[in-house]
Amino acid sequence: MAKVTGLSGNEIFCLALKNYSAGEIVVGNSVNSMGFLGGIGAGLKNMLGGEITQVTAAIHEGRANAFERMRKEAAQHGASGVAGVSSELRSFSGSTEFLFVGSCVHARDASSRFFTTAGDAQELYCHMDAGYEPIQHAFGNIAYSMGVGGGIMGSLKTLVRGEISEYSNIFNTTRHKALERLVSQAKADGANAVVGIRTTILPWMGTHEMLMAGTASRHSALPASADGTPVTSDLTGEELWAMTSLGYAPIKLLMSTSIYSLGVVGGFMAAFKSFTKGEISDLTTLIHDAREIAIARLKDEADELGAEEVVGVKTYIAEIGSGLVEFMAIGTAVKKMPGFAVKSAGLPAQAISRDKDTWMDGDFGFSLDRNGGS
């Protein structure tokens, strides 16, 4: 019978270069509810701000159950691994469905170890060619809230211009907890690296969940210390391959957040200036200061790690209400290490060509005209 795979033509080509072939789509799901008692406990902790442990645990359990079911389905197909694993949260009548989807891959070498990967097959090719052998799709999550208490403390400081350290601390702590949990899972799987990390933040039950997912892997040239604390990287597969070709290895994914307030006085000044054309200097300096603090923290942590560079730095800025602005910087600290080289002289075009959507209709389903026709 014909195989039904979620892998594209480019992905199948890249797999073939590494002696793998495409297999069936596999799915795992779990429909969960927090329950009455869990909801009450989460509500009480929500008053304090920071992590909502009941929500974190409920989401993690739902994801873990769905992931394991996807793995079992792949095993029933006799797969050597699952590539392109993605996860979603979907709400149904007050409950949440945790969903994992991927595509089986089959190795020509029957002795190959079963693996799952968070990246698509193009990224998988880049990782393998750079010496990172995939082990397991790994994730770390945290559900958090600013909290009523944090809001009160922070609101007092919004009367003046500057960083609101209470907010900055909450955001920095939660983001790093998710990364720590990702690393812990990778270590338990026997990995010494987590590559291709992707970060998403989703609203869930009145809180926010931060999810970090990547591929737990092993690289033979990493130092023994990486077995105790796996290295982490959010570089794309192509970027990681390129840096490896130059002899660089990732050390750690670095993150820094700065929450700033324009203050009451600055807010009035900016409001008056917005009536006229031209630069609003108060907002310009506010965003500049937040950016400088966030990037300075990245530099300080990189220096402590002995890194040579922080590459692929991405910056995000958002207004989070009450005159507060969040600025976030994230990038990968790298360092040259012996033994780091790629296996191929160059990447094939199929490994870097992004697939194009062919479904062009923006609305999924049918719309009825006034006469009831479709």
GROMACS .gro file of C-alpha atoms in nm:
model
  374
    1MET     CA    1   0.000   0.000   0.000
    2ALA     CA    2   0.107   0.358  -0.062
    3LYS     CA    3   0.275   0.542   0.224
    4VAL     CA    4   0.129   0.870   0.350
    5THR     CA    5   0.410   1.092   0.481
    6GLY     CA    6   0.429   1.448   0.603
    7LEU     CA    7   0.781   1.484   0.463
    8SER     CA    8   0.834   1.701   0.157
    9GLY     CA    9   1.027   1.613  -0.156
   10ASN     CA   10   1.329   1.811  -0.032
   11GLU     CA   11   1.317   1.632   0.303
   12ILE     CA   12   1.296   1.289   0.140
   13PHE     CA   13   1.597   1.375  -0.078
   14CYS     CA   14   1.800   1.480   0.228
   15LEU     CA   15   1.703   1.162   0.413
   16ALA     CA   16   1.818   0.949   0.119
   17LEU     CA   17   2.164   1.109   0.140
   18LYS     CA   18   2.187   0.980   0.499
   19ASN     CA   19   2.053   0.633   0.406
   20TYR     CA   20   1.698   0.684   0.534
   21SER     CA   21   1.363   0.661   0.358
   22ALA     CA   22   1.030   0.824   0.441
   23GLY     CA   23   0.749   0.645   0.621
   24GLU     CA   24   0.397   0.700   0.750
   25ILE     CA   25   0.261   0.999   0.940
   26VAL     CA   26   0.221   0.915   1.309
   27VAL     CA   27   0.006   1.094   1.565
   28GLY     CA   28  -0.022   1.091   1.944
   29ASN     CA   29  -0.276   1.283   2.149
   30SER     CA   30  -0.409   1.325   2.503
   31VAL     CA   31  -0.719   1.521   2.610
   32ASN     CA   32  -0.678   1.658   2.963
   33SER     CA   33  -0.854   1.879   3.216
   34MET     CA   34  -0.699   2.055   3.516
   35GLY     CA   35  -0.985   1.941   3.735
   36PHE     CA   36  -1.165   2.134   4.008
   37LEU     CA   37  -0.898   2.103   4.279
   38GLY     CA   38  -0.611   2.175   4.041
   39GLY     CA   39  -0.790   2.483   3.917
   40ILE     CA   40  -0.835   2.617   4.270
   41GLY     CA   41  -0.469   2.555   4.356
   42ALA     CA   42  -0.354   2.724   4.038
   43GLY     CA   43  -0.577   3.022   4.114
   44LEU     CA   44  -0.427   3.069   4.460
   45LYS     CA   45  -0.070   3.053   4.329
   46ASN     CA   46  -0.164   3.288   4.050
   47MET     CA   47  -0.209   3.557   4.317
   48LEU     CA   48   0.161   3.539   4.401
   49GLY     CA   49   0.308   3.556   4.052
   50GLY     CA   50   0.581   3.337   3.903
   51GLU     CA   51   0.536   2.970   3.816
   52ILE     CA   52   0.195   2.802   3.847
   53THR     CA   53   0.318   2.454   3.929
   54GLN     CA   54  -0.018   2.276   3.885
   55VAL     CA   55  -0.056   2.416   3.536
   56THR     CA   56   0.305   2.335   3.445
   57ALA     CA   57   0.259   1.976   3.564
   58ALA     CA   58  -0.075   1.932   3.386
   59ILE     CA   59   0.064   2.056   3.054
   60HIS     CA   60   0.383   1.851   3.086
   61GLU     CA   61   0.187   1.535   3.166
   62GLY     CA   62  -0.045   1.589   2.870
   63ARG     CA   63   0.245   1.647   2.634
   64ALA     CA   64   0.438   1.346   2.767
   65ASN     CA   65   0.140   1.113   2.722
   66ALA     CA   66   0.075   1.233   2.368
   67PHE     CA   67   0.444   1.204   2.275
   68GLU     CA   68   0.470   0.848   2.406
   69ARG     CA   69   0.163   0.743   2.205
   70MET     CA   70   0.321   0.885   1.890
   71ARG     CA   71   0.640   0.688   1.962
   72LYS     CA   72   0.443   0.365   2.009
   73GLU     CA   73   0.259   0.417   1.681
   74ALA     CA   74   0.594   0.465   1.505
   75ALA     CA   75   0.724   0.142   1.661
   76GLN     CA   76   0.419  -0.042   1.526
   77HIS     CA   77   0.522   0.072   1.178
   78GLY     CA   78   0.873  -0.066   1.235
   79ALA     CA   79   1.026   0.282   1.205
   80SER     CA   80   1.387   0.367   1.280
   81GLY     CA   81   1.285   0.712   1.396
   82VAL     CA   82   1.037   0.998   1.372
   83ALA     CA   83   1.136   1.324   1.202
   84GLY     CA   84   0.969   1.662   1.196
   85VAL     CA   85   0.794   1.617   1.530
   86SER     CA   86   0.565   1.909   1.614
   87SER     CA   87   0.331   1.972   1.907
   88GLU     CA   88   0.011   2.170   1.951
   89LEU     CA   89  -0.244   2.266   2.216
   90ARG     CA   90  -0.609   2.265   2.113
   91SER     CA   91  -0.911   2.356   2.326
   92PHE     CA   92  -1.232   2.152   2.313
   93SER     CA   93  -1.530   2.235   2.541
   94GLY     CA   94  -1.314   2.338   2.835
   95SER     CA   95  -1.060   2.058   2.789
   96THR     CA   96  -0.724   2.068   2.616
   97GLU     CA   97  -0.592   1.828   2.353
   98PHE     CA   98  -0.217   1.779   2.351
   99LEU     CA   99  -0.111   1.671   2.004
  100PHE     CA  100   0.217   1.540   1.859
  101VAL     CA  101   0.262   1.473   1.488
  102GLY     CA  102   0.564   1.344   1.298
  103SER     CA  103   0.668   1.120   1.010
  104CYS     CA  104   0.837   0.782   1.036
  105VAL     CA  105   1.180   0.731   0.882
  106HIS     CA  106   1.338   0.394   0.798
  107ALA     CA  107   1.712   0.329   0.801
  108ARG     CA  108   1.884   0.105   0.550
  109ASP     CA  109   2.108  -0.005   0.837
  110ALA     CA  110   1.891  -0.220   1.061
  111SER     CA  111   2.125  -0.167   1.359
  112SER     CA  112   2.059   0.209   1.377
  113ARG     CA  113   1.920   0.346   1.703
  114PHE     CA  114   1.558   0.467   1.719
  115PHE     CA  115   1.536   0.846   1.748
  116THR     CA  116   1.290   1.133   1.737
  117THR     CA  117   1.378   1.484   1.624
  118ALA     CA  118   1.220   1.822   1.675
  119GLY     CA  119   1.356   1.954   1.346
  120ASP     CA  120   1.233   1.868   1.000
  121ALA     CA  121   1.432   1.628   0.782
  122GLN     CA  122   1.626   1.913   0.622
  123GLU     CA  123   1.746   2.028   0.964
  124LEU     CA  124   1.811   1.666   1.058
  125TYR     CA  125   2.045   1.635   0.760
  126CYS     CA  126   2.237   1.946   0.871
  127HIS     CA  127   2.267   1.820   1.229
  128MET     CA  128   2.390   1.477   1.124
  129ASP     CA  129   2.638   1.617   0.875
  130ALA     CA  130   2.774   1.843   1.150
  131GLY     CA  131   2.827   1.539   1.374
  132TYR     CA  132   2.519   1.567   1.598
  133GLU     CA  133   2.354   1.225   1.615
  134PRO     CA  134   1.986   1.259   1.714
  135ILE     CA  135   1.851   1.079   2.019
  136GLN     CA  136   1.518   1.225   2.124
  137HIS     CA  137   1.279   1.514   2.081
  138ALA     CA  138   1.311   1.695   2.415
  139PHE     CA  139   1.109   1.974   2.571
  140GLY     CA  140   1.094   2.187   2.882
  141ASN     CA  141   0.798   2.401   2.982
  142ILE     CA  142   0.678   2.639   3.249
  143ALA     CA  143   0.341   2.802   3.313
  144TYR     CA  144   0.372   3.141   3.478
  145SER     CA  145   0.190   3.457   3.576
  146MET     CA  146   0.291   3.811   3.668
  147GLY     CA  147   0.063   3.773   3.971
  148VAL     CA  148  -0.138   4.026   4.169
  149GLY     CA  149   0.144   4.072   4.418
  150GLY     CA  150   0.400   4.136   4.148
  151GLY     CA  151   0.158   4.375   3.983
  152ILE     CA  152   0.117   4.582   4.299
  153MET     CA  153   0.490   4.603   4.360
  154GLY     CA  154   0.558   4.682   3.999
  155SER     CA  155   0.285   4.945   3.977
  156LEU     CA  156   0.456   5.149   4.248
  157LYS     CA  157   0.769   5.166   4.041
  158THR     CA  158   0.588   5.259   3.722
  159LEU     CA  159   0.548   5.605   3.873
  160VAL     CA  160   0.910   5.664   3.780
  161ARG     CA  161   1.105   5.586   3.466
  162GLY     CA  162   1.337   5.286   3.458
  163GLU     CA  163   1.362   4.908   3.480
  164ILE     CA  164   1.103   4.726   3.691
  165SER     CA  165   1.326   4.466   3.848
  166GLU     CA  166   1.037   4.259   3.993
  167TYR     CA  167   0.897   4.204   3.644
  168SER     CA  168   1.240   4.148   3.487
  169ASN     CA  169   1.323   3.887   3.752
  170ILE     CA  170   0.995   3.697   3.697
  171PHE     CA  171   1.043   3.685   3.322
  172ASN     CA  172   1.412   3.590   3.341
  173THR     CA  173   1.350   3.321   3.604
  174THR     CA  174   1.067   3.154   3.415
  175ARG     CA  175   1.251   3.147   3.085
  176HIS     CA  176   1.559   2.990   3.240
  177LYS     CA  177   1.352   2.729   3.428
  178ALA     CA  178   1.211   2.606   3.097
  179LEU     CA  179   1.564   2.578   2.956
  180GLU     CA  180   1.687   2.394   3.268
  181ARG     CA  181   1.405   2.138   3.234
  182LEU     CA  182   1.487   2.087   2.866
  183VAL     CA  183   1.851   2.023   2.954
  184SER     CA  184   1.754   1.783   3.236
  185GLN     CA  185   1.543   1.575   3.000
  186ALA     CA  186   1.822   1.566   2.741
  187LYS     CA  187   2.073   1.454   3.007
  188ALA     CA  188   1.837   1.175   3.116
  189ASP     CA  189   1.824   1.060   2.753
  190GLY     CA  190   2.204   1.032   2.741
  191ALA     CA  191   2.256   1.343   2.528
  192ASN     CA  192   2.540   1.593   2.553
  193ALA     CA  193   2.376   1.858   2.333
  194VAL     CA  194   2.032   2.000   2.256
  195VAL     CA  195   2.023   2.158   1.911
  196GLY     CA  196   1.761   2.338   1.705
  197ILE     CA  197   1.578   2.475   2.010
  198ARG     CA  198   1.256   2.659   1.932
  199THR     CA  199   1.069   2.869   2.189
  200THR     CA  200   0.696   2.945   2.191
  201ILE     CA  201   0.476   3.125   2.443
  202LEU     CA  202   0.107   3.032   2.452
  203PRO     CA  203  -0.185   3.148   2.670
  204TRP     CA  204  -0.341   2.867   2.873
  205MET     CA  205  -0.607   2.882   3.149
  206GLY     CA  206  -0.540   3.245   3.238
  207THR     CA  207  -0.163   3.197   3.247
  208HIS     CA  208   0.113   3.175   2.988
  209GLU     CA  209   0.310   2.865   2.900
  210MET     CA  210   0.663   2.892   2.769
  211LEU     CA  211   0.770   2.582   2.575
  212MET     CA  212   1.125   2.513   2.462
  213ALA     CA  213   1.170   2.212   2.233
  214GLY     CA  214   1.478   2.081   2.056
  215THR     CA  215   1.661   1.763   1.956
  216ALA     CA  216   1.868   1.592   2.226
  217SER     CA  217   2.182   1.470   2.049
  218ARG     CA  218   2.537   1.345   2.097
  219HIS     CA  219   2.854   1.488   1.946
  220SER     CA  220   3.170   1.283   1.998
  221ALA     CA  221   3.400   1.589   2.005
  222LEU     CA  222   3.224   1.771   2.291
  223PRO     CA  223   3.416   1.772   2.622
  224ALA     CA  224   3.321   1.532   2.903
  225SER     CA  225   3.164   1.821   3.095
  226ALA     CA  226   2.881   1.825   2.837
  227ASP     CA  227   2.762   1.488   2.969
  228GLY     CA  228   2.685   1.658   3.301
  229THR     CA  229   2.545   1.976   3.144
  230PRO     CA  230   2.451   1.933   2.777
  231VAL     CA  231   2.525   2.229   2.553
  232THR     CA  232   2.227   2.413   2.405
  233SER     CA  233   2.171   2.604   2.083
  234ASP     CA  234   1.885   2.773   1.900
  235LEU     CA  235   2.081   2.804   1.573
  236THR     CA  236   1.900   2.672   1.268
  237GLY     CA  237   2.033   2.354   1.112
  238GLU     CA  238   2.203   2.552   0.836
  239GLU     CA  239   2.361   2.793   1.085
  240LEU     CA  240   2.486   2.512   1.307
  241TRP     CA  241   2.636   2.335   1.006
  242ALA     CA  242   2.808   2.657   0.895
  243MET     CA  243   2.953   2.729   1.239
  244THR     CA  244   3.072   2.366   1.269
  245SER     CA  245   3.247   2.398   0.932
  246LEU     CA  246   3.443   2.689   1.086
  247GLY     CA  247   3.535   2.481   1.390
  248TYR     CA  248   3.285   2.634   1.637
  249ALA     CA  249   3.076   2.445   1.889
  250PRO     CA  250   2.775   2.579   2.083
  251ILE     CA  251   2.812   2.628   2.457
  252LYS     CA  252   2.478   2.758   2.579
  253LEU     CA  253   2.158   2.925   2.466
  254LEU     CA  254   2.155   3.266   2.636
  255MET     CA  255   1.843   3.468   2.719
  256SER     CA  256   1.788   3.803   2.883
  257THR     CA  257   1.476   4.009   2.942
  258SER     CA  258   1.444   4.368   3.059
  259ILE     CA  259   1.109   4.519   3.161
  260TYR     CA  260   1.104   4.899   3.150
  261SER     CA  261   0.854   5.166   3.248
  262LEU     CA  262   0.835   5.508   3.094
  263GLY     CA  263   0.688   5.638   3.418
  264VAL     CA  264   0.398   5.877   3.477
  265VAL     CA  265   0.597   6.191   3.398
  266GLY     CA  266   0.757   6.041   3.091
  267GLY     CA  267   0.418   5.908   2.981
  268PHE     CA  268   0.263   6.254   2.988
  269MET     CA  269   0.559   6.400   2.801
  270ALA     CA  270   0.541   6.131   2.534
  271ALA     CA  271   0.164   6.180   2.502
  272PHE     CA  272   0.200   6.553   2.444
  273LYS     CA  273   0.478   6.501   2.191
  274SER     CA  274   0.271   6.247   1.996
  275PHE     CA  275   0.038   6.529   1.890
  276THR     CA  276   0.314   6.673   1.675
  277LYS     CA  277   0.519   6.519   1.399
  278GLY     CA  278   0.872   6.404   1.486
  279GLU     CA  279   1.071   6.182   1.717
  280ILE     CA  280   0.934   6.096   2.061
  281SER     CA  281   1.263   6.115   2.247
  282ASP     CA  282   1.130   5.963   2.572
  283LEU     CA  283   1.024   5.643   2.398
  284THR     CA  284   1.347   5.636   2.194
  285THR     CA  285   1.567   5.645   2.502
  286LEU     CA  286   1.342   5.403   2.693
  287ILE     CA  287   1.370   5.132   2.427
  288HIS     CA  288   1.740   5.201   2.382
  289ASP     CA  289   1.808   5.160   2.755
  290ALA     CA  290   1.607   4.835   2.774
  291ARG     CA  291   1.797   4.698   2.477
  292GLU     CA  292   2.135   4.790   2.624
  293ILE     CA  293   2.061   4.620   2.956
  294ALA     CA  294   1.934   4.298   2.795
  295ILE     CA  295   2.232   4.270   2.559
  296ALA     CA  296   2.478   4.357   2.837
  297ARG     CA  297   2.347   4.062   3.037
  298LEU     CA  298   2.408   3.832   2.739
  299LYS     CA  299   2.766   3.958   2.713
  300ASP     CA  300   2.832   3.911   3.084
  301GLU     CA  301   2.704   3.552   3.082
  302ALA     CA  302   2.900   3.472   2.766
  303ASP     CA  303   3.220   3.603   2.929
  304GLU     CA  304   3.158   3.385   3.236
  305LEU     CA  305   3.124   3.080   3.008
  306GLY     CA  306   3.446   3.159   2.821
  307ALA     CA  307   3.260   3.199   2.492
  308GLU     CA  308   3.421   3.374   2.197
  309GLU     CA  309   3.099   3.499   2.037
  310VAL     CA  310   2.723   3.511   2.082
  311VAL     CA  311   2.576   3.438   1.739
  312GLY     CA  312   2.231   3.443   1.586
  313VAL     CA  313   2.113   3.700   1.840
  314LYS     CA  314   1.747   3.784   1.796
  315THR     CA  315   1.568   4.066   1.972
  316TYR     CA  316   1.201   4.105   2.054
  317ILE     CA  317   1.012   4.399   2.192
  318ALA     CA  318   0.652   4.421   2.309
  319GLU     CA  319   0.428   4.654   2.505
  320ILE     CA  320   0.282   4.450   2.791
  321GLY     CA  321   0.042   4.710   2.932
  322SER     CA  322   0.043   4.977   3.202
  323GLY     CA  323   0.321   5.169   3.029
  324LEU     CA  324   0.559   4.870   3.045
  325VAL     CA  325   0.781   4.755   2.761
  326GLU     CA  326   0.952   4.415   2.745
  327PHE     CA  327   1.274   4.377   2.554
  328MET     CA  328   1.419   4.028   2.509
  329ALA     CA  329   1.748   3.917   2.357
  330ILE     CA  330   1.832   3.553   2.281
  331GLY     CA  331   2.130   3.392   2.108
  332THR     CA  332   2.382   3.107   2.122
  333ALA     CA  333   2.725   3.139   2.284
  334VAL     CA  334   2.990   2.956   2.079
  335LYS     CA  335   3.358   2.870   2.105
  336LYS     CA  336   3.614   2.707   1.877
  337MET     CA  337   3.689   2.348   1.979
  338PRO     CA  338   3.913   2.077   1.832
  339GLY     CA  339   3.745   1.799   1.639
  340PHE     CA  340   3.458   2.006   1.502
  341ALA     CA  341   3.418   1.969   1.127
  342VAL     CA  342   3.142   1.881   0.882
  343LYS     CA  343   3.125   1.561   0.679
  344SER     CA  344   3.034   1.718   0.342
  345ALA     CA  345   3.207   1.997   0.153
  346GLY     CA  346   2.879   2.183   0.116
  347LEU     CA  347   2.509   2.159   0.181
  348PRO     CA  348   2.287   2.035  -0.104
  349ALA     CA  349   2.031   2.284  -0.231
  350GLN     CA  350   1.754   2.057  -0.103
  351ALA     CA  351   1.875   2.109   0.255
  352ILE     CA  352   1.834   2.487   0.242
  353SER     CA  353   1.538   2.533   0.007
  354ARG     CA  354   1.230   2.617   0.213
  355ASP     CA  355   0.911   2.440   0.113
  356LYS     CA  356   0.628   2.654  -0.021
  357ASP     CA  357   0.265   2.621   0.080
  358THR     CA  358   0.038   2.507  -0.200
  359TRP     CA  359  -0.292   2.545  -0.013
  360MET     CA  360  -0.386   2.898  -0.114
  361ASP     CA  361  -0.737   2.938   0.034
  362GLY     CA  362  -0.734   3.133   0.361
  363ASP     CA  363  -1.058   2.979   0.493
  364PHE     CA  364  -1.075   2.609   0.573
  365GLY     CA  365  -1.427   2.478   0.520
  366PHE     CA  366  -1.736   2.607   0.340
  367SER     CA  367  -1.918   2.936   0.344
  368LEU     CA  368  -2.290   2.951   0.269
  369ASP     CA  369  -2.451   3.215   0.048
  370ARG     CA  370  -2.786   3.374   0.128
  371ASN     CA  371  -2.977   3.101  -0.056
  372GLY     CA  372  -2.815   2.825   0.148
  373GLY     CA  373  -2.592   2.703  -0.133
  374SER     CA  374  -2.221   2.630  -0.094
   0.00000   0.00000   0.00000
